[in-house]
Short mmCIF file of C-alpha atoms in Angstrom, two decimals:
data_model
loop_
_atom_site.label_atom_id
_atom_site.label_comp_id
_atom_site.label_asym_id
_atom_site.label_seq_id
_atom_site.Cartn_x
_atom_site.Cartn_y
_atom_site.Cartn_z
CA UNK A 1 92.93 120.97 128.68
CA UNK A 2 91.49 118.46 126.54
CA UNK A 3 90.13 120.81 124.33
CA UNK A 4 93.21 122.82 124.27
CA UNK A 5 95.32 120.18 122.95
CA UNK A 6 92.56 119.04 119.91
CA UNK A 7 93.09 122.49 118.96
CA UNK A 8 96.94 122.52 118.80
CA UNK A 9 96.35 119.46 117.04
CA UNK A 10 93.89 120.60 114.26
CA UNK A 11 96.03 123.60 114.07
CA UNK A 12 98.96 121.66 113.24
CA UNK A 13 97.28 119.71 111.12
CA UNK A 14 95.51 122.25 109.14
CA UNK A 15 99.05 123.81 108.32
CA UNK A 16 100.44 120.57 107.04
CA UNK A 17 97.85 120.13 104.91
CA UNK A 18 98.14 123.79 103.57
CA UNK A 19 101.79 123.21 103.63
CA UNK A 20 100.87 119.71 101.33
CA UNK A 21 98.84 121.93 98.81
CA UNK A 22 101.38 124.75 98.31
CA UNK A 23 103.56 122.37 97.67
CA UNK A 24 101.75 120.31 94.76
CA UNK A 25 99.98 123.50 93.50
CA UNK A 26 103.66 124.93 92.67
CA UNK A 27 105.08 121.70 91.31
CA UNK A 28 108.44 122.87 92.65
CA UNK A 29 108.78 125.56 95.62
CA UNK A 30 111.39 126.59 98.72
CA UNK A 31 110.88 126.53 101.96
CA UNK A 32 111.31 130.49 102.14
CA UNK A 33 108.36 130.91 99.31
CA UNK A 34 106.32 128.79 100.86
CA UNK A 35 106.60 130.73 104.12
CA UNK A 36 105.64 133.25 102.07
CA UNK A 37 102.95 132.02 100.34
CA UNK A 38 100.67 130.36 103.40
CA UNK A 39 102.36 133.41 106.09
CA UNK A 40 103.81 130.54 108.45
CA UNK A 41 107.38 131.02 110.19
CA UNK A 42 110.22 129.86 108.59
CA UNK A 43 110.60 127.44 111.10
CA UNK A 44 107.18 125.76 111.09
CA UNK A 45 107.19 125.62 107.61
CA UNK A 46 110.80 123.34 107.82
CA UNK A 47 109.31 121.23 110.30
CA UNK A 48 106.05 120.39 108.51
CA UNK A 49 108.22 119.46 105.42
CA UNK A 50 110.48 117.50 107.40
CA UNK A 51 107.34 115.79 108.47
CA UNK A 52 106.00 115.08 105.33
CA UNK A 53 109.30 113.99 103.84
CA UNK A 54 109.37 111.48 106.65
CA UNK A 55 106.20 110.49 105.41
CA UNK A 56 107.11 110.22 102.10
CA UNK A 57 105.01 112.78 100.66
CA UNK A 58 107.52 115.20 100.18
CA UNK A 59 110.77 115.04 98.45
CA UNK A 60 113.71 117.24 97.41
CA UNK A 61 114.32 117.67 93.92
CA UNK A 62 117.82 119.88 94.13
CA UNK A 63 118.73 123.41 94.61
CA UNK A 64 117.05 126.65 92.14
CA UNK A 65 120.38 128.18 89.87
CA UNK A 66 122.43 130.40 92.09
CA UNK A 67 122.13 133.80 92.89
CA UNK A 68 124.92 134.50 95.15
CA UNK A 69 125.19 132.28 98.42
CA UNK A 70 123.69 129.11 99.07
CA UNK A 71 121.22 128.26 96.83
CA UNK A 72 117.68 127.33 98.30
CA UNK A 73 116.77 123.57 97.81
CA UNK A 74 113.61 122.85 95.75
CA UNK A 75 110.49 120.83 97.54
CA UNK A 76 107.84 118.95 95.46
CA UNK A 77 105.57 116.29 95.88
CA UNK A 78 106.03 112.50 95.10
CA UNK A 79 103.42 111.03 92.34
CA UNK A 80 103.94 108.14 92.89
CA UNK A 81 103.77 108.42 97.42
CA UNK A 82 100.24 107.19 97.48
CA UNK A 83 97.92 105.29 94.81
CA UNK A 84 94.21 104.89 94.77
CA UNK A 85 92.01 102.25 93.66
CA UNK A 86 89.23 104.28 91.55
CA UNK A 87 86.32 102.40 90.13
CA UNK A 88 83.71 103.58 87.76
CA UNK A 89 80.60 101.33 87.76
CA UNK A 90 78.77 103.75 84.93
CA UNK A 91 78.78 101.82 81.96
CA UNK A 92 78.88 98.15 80.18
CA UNK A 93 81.76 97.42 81.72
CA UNK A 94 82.74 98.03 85.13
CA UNK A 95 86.02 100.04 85.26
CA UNK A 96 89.00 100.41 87.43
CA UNK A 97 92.62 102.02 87.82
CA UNK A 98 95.00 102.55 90.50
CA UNK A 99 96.23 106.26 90.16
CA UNK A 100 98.83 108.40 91.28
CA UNK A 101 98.83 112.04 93.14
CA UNK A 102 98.96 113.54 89.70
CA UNK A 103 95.74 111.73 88.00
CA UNK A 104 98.22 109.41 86.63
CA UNK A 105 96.33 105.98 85.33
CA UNK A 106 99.15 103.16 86.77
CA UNK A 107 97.12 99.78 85.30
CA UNK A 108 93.61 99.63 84.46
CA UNK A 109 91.04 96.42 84.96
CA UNK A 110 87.74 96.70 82.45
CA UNK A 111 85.38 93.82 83.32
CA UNK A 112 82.14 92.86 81.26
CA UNK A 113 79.13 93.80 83.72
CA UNK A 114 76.38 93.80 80.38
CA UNK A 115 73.07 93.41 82.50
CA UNK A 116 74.44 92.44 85.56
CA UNK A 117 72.43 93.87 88.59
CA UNK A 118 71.81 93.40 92.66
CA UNK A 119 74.15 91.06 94.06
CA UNK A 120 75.63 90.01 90.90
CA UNK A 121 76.93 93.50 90.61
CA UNK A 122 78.25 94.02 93.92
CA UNK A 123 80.45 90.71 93.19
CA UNK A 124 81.48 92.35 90.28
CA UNK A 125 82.53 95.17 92.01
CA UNK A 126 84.34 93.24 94.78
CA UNK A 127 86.11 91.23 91.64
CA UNK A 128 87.46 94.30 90.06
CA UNK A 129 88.84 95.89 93.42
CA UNK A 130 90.56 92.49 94.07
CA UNK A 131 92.27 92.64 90.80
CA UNK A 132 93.47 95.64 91.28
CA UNK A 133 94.91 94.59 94.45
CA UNK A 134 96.70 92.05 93.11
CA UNK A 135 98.31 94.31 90.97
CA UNK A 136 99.43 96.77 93.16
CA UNK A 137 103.12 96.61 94.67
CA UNK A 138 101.51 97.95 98.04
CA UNK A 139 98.45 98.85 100.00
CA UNK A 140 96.62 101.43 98.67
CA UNK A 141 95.66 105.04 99.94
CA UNK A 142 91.73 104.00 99.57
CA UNK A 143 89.12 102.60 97.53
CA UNK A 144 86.99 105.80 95.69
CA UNK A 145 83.88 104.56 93.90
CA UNK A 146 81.76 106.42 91.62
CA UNK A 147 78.48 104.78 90.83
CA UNK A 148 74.65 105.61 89.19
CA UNK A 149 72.24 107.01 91.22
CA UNK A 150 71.28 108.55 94.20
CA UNK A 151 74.10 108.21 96.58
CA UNK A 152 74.39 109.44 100.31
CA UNK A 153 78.19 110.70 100.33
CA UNK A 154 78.69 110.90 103.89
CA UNK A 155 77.18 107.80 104.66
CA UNK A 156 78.21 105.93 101.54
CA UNK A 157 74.84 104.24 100.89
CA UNK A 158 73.70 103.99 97.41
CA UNK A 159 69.65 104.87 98.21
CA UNK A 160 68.94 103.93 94.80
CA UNK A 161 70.75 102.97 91.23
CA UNK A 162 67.78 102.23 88.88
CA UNK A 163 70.10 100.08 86.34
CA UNK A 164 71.95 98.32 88.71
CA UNK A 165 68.86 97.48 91.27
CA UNK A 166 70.74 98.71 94.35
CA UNK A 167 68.35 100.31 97.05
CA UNK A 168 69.69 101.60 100.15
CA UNK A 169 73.08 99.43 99.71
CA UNK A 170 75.64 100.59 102.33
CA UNK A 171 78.21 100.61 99.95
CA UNK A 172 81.03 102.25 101.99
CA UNK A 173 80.60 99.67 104.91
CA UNK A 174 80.70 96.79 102.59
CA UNK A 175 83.73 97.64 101.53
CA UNK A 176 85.26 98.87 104.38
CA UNK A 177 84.57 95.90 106.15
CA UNK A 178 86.10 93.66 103.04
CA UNK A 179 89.41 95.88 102.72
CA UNK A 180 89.94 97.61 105.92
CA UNK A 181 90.66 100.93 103.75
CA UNK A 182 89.48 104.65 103.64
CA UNK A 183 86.10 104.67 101.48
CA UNK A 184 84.65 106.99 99.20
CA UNK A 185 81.29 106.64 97.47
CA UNK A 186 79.91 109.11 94.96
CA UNK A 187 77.53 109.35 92.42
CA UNK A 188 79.53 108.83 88.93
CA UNK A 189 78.22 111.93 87.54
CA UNK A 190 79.50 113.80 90.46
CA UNK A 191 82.67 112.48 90.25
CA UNK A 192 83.17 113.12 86.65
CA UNK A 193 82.37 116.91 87.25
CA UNK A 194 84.89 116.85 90.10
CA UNK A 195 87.62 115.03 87.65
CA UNK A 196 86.79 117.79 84.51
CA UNK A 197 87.64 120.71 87.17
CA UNK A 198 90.39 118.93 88.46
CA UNK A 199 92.16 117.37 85.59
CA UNK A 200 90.81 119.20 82.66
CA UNK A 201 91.47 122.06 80.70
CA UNK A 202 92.25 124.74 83.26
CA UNK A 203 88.57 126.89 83.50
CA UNK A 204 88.17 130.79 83.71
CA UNK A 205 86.52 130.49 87.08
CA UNK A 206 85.54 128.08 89.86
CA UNK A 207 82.56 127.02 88.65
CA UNK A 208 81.68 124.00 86.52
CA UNK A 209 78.48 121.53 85.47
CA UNK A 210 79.23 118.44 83.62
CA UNK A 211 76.66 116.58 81.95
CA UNK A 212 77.31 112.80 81.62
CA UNK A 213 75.47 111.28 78.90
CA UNK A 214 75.18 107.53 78.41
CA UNK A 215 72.32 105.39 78.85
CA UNK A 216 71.35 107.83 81.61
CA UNK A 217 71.82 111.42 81.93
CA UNK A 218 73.26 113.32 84.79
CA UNK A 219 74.69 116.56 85.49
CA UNK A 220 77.44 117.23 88.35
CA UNK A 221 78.20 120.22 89.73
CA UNK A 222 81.29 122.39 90.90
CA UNK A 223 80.76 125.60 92.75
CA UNK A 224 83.61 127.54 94.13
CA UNK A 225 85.81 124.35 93.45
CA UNK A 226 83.94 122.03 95.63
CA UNK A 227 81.12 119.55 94.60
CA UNK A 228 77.41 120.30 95.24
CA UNK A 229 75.11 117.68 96.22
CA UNK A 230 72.05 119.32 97.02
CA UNK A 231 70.25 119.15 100.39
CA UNK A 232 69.13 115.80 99.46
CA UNK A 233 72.16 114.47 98.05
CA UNK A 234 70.46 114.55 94.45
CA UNK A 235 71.69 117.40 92.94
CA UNK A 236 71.73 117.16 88.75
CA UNK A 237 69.73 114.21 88.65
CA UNK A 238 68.47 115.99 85.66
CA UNK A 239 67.69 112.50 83.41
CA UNK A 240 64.08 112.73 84.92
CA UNK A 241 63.17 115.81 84.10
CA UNK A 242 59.95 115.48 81.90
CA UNK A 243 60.22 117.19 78.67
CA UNK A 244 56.70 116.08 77.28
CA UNK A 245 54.05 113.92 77.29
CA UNK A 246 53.40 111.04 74.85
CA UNK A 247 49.94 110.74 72.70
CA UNK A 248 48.80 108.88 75.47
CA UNK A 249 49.59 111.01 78.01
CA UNK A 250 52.18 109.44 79.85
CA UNK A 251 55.47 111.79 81.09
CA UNK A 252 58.62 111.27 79.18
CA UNK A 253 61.56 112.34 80.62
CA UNK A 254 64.73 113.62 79.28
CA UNK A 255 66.87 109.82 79.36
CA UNK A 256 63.73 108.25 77.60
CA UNK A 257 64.37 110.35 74.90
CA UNK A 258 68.43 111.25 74.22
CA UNK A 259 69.63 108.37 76.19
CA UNK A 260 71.67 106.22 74.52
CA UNK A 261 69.84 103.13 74.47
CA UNK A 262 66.52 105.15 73.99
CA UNK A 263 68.37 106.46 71.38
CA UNK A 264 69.49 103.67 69.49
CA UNK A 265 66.15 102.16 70.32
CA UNK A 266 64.61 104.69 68.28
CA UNK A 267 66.98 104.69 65.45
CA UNK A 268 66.55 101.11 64.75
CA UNK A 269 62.46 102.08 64.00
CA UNK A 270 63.52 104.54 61.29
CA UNK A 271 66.23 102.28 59.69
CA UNK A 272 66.82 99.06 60.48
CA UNK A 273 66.02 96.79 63.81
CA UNK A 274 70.01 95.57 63.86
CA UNK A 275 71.86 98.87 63.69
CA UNK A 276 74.13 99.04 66.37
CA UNK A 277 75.51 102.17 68.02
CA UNK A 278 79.05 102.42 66.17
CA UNK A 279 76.89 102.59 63.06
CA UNK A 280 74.25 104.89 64.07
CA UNK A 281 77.37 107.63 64.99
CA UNK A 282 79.01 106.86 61.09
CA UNK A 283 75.44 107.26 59.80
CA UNK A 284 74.74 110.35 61.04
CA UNK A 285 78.80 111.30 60.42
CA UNK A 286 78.23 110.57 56.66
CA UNK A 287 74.41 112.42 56.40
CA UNK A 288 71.64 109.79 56.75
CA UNK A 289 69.54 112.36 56.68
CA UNK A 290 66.53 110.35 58.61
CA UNK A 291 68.91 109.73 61.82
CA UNK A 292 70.77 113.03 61.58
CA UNK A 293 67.32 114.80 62.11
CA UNK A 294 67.07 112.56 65.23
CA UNK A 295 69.97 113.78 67.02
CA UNK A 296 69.64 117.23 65.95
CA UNK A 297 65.61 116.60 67.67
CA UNK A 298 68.28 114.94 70.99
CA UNK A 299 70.50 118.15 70.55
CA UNK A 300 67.32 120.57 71.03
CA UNK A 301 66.03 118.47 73.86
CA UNK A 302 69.77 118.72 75.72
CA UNK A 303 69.87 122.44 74.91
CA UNK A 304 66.93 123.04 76.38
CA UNK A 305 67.83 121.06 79.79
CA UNK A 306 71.16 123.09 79.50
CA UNK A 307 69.41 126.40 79.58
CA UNK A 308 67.42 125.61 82.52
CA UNK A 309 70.79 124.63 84.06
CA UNK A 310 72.41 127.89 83.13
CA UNK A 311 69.40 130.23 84.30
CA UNK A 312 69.21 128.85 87.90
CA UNK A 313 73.06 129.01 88.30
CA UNK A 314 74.59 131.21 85.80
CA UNK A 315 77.21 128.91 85.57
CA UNK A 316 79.56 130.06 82.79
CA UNK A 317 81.50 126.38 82.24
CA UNK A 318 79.11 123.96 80.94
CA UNK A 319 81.03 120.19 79.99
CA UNK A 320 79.46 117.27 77.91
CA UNK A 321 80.85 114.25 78.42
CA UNK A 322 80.00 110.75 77.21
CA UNK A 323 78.43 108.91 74.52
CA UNK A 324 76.12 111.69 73.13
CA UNK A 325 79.73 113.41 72.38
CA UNK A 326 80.60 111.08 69.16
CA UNK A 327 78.14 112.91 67.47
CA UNK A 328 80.73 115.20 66.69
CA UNK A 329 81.02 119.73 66.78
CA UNK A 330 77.67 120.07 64.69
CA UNK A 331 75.94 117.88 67.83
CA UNK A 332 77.76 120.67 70.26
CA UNK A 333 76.83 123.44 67.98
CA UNK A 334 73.11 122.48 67.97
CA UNK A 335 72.63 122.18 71.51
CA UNK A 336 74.35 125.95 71.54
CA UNK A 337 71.50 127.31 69.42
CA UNK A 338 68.95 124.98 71.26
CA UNK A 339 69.62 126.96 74.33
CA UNK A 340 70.12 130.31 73.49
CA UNK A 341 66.58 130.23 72.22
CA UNK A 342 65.50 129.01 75.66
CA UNK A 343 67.24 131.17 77.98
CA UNK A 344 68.65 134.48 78.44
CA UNK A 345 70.41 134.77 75.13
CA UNK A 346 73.39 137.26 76.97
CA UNK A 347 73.75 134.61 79.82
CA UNK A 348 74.00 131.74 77.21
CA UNK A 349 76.46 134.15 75.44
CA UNK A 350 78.53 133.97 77.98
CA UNK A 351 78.74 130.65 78.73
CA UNK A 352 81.05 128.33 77.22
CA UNK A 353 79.81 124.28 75.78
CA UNK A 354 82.24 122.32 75.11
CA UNK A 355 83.12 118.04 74.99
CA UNK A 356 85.31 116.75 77.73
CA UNK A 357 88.80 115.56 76.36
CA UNK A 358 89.11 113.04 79.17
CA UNK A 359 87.34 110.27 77.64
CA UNK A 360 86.56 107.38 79.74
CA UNK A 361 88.69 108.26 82.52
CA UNK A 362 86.69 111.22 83.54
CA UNK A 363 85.02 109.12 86.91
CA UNK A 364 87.60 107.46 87.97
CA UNK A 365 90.25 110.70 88.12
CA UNK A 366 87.53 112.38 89.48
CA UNK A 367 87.83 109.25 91.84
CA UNK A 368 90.77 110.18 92.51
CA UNK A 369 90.44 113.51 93.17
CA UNK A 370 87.50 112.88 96.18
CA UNK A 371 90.13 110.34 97.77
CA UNK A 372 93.18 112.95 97.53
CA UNK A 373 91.04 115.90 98.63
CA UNK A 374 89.88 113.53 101.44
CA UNK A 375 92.93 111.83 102.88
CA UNK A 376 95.41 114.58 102.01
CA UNK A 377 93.42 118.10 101.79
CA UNK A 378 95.01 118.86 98.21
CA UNK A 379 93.17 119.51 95.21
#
């Protein structure tokens, strides 16, 4: 009997939830088409949206033009119902925004994390969620997180983020325990891929790999519109591939040679010890012919990871994102070449590289996106 009733209840649940996601997918629907469009009774379908209207999820927005008789009254749902606290911890800075159902940024908080590792960080982190808090008009839906390294999703533990010095950190429990809120934890790169399928340009299939580039490198995956972690949890970690061996003989991998502070690191050899990175990016913009030849050496070395990446999984949507990006159509254009000479030239062909256009909100709607795909099975 037991049994019998957890199934009525994941049943009814279940339809809700598809219910939820016709809803949002059509912006604006009826009751009748969305009988028709998930095959539920008429009558289920008006007492799941009289449910989620009670729950504030759902609201009517007025009736479609007339046809003849009564005209049927439109459903969508509310933005602004539920916010999330999304934090990316990727960078500099340690970001965070409280966002809508839509992927809509409501404030931000950006504070200075510069070298900041171990328990200084976590503070940090706890600091920027508690700003956010005090910002918000009410409690939030949950707390997503998208941080370096290898992360265990289910369990939330970060096993290990090299630049922040976090091994096996329980993350999610932390902060569970401090908030008493829904957690998400998830490897930034991961959630950027998630936020590019979600909130960017809409994509010919549903399949996607992002590669974030900043002072590490990471790819994310999408396949068949759901993240892939691997068996391990470490799927894209693609920054330690080595690509070749010094004079000496030691392994260098692919983020000791295009990451960004590698990068810079090496640009300040050939020109000057001082150059910062907004400088480096005009450089190369204007022809420093020296430091152009650099990048296009960084472009070859990405192209080449990129084929590998497009051989294994014939993934036809491959998205740069980050730092690398400033370089600009001839940077994209080189890494094209870079891997159609190391792969398959008609898969390459067929695979689109292109530059995210979501800037440095890519983690945190793709934040947002884990959380609303969690709590509320849309997206």
């Amino acid at each position: 009997f037991d049994m019998l009733k957890a199934t009525r209840q994941q049943t009814k649940t279940h339809n809700s939830r598809l219910v939820l996601k016709t809803i949002y997918e059509a912006n604006e629907i009826s009751r009748a088409d969305i009988a028709r469009a998930t095959h539920l009774t008429r009558p289920t379908v008006s007492t799941l949206a009289a449910e989620l209207m009670d729950a504030g999820l759902v609201i009517e927005t007025g009736p479609t033009p007339s046809t003849g008789g009564k005209p049927p009254t439109l459903l969508a749902v509310d933005a602004d119902a539920r916010h999330i606290l999304c934090l990316d911890l990727g960078g500099q800075s340690f970001q965070g925004a409280r966002v809508d159902l839509r992927g809509r940024l409501l404030d931000r908080v950006i504070l200075p994390a510069g070298d900041m590792t171990g328990e200084a960080a976590l503070q940090l982190t706890f600091d920027l969620i508690d700003r956010l808090i005090e910002n918000a008009s009410r409690s939030p839906m949950g707390i997503s997180v998208g941080t370096p390294g290898l992360i265990e999703p289910r369990a939330g533990v970060v096993r290990q983020a090299i630049h922040l010095r976090w091994s096996h950190l329980p993350l999610r429990d932390q902060l569970a325990g401090r908030y008493q809120l829904p957690i998400l934890v998830a490897n930034d790169s991961h959630a950027a891929a998630l936020g590019e399928y979600t909130f960017g340009p809409p994509t010919a299939g549903r399949n996607l790999v992002l590669v974030k580039t900043g002072q590490g490198i990471a790819a994310g995956v999408v396949l068949n519109g759901a993240l892939f972690y691997g068996d391990g949890a470490g799927a894209g970690e693609i920054g330690q591939i080595v690509v070749e061996e010094g004079a000496d003989g030691r392994p260098i991998t692919l983020e000791n040679q295009i990451g960004t502070r590698a990068l810079l690191q090496r640009a300040r050899q050939i020109v000057e010890p001082e150059l910062n990175w907004p400088d480096f990016v005009e450089a190369v913009a204007c022809g420093e012919p020296r430091l152009a030849a650099l990048v296009r050496e960084a472009a070859g070395f990405l192209g080449a990871t990129i084929a590998q990446l497009i051989a294994v999984l014939n993934i036809q949507q491959v998205v740069i994102s980050g730092r690398l990006t400033q370089f600009g159509e001839s940077f994209r254009e080189a890494i094209f070449q870079a891997a159609l000479r190391r792969a398959l030239a008609a898969q390459v062909e067929e695979t689109t590289i292109r530059f995210s256009t979501l800037g440095q909100d890519l983690v945190i709607l793709g934040c947002a996106s884990m959380m609303i795909r969690q709590e509320l099975g849309i997206l």
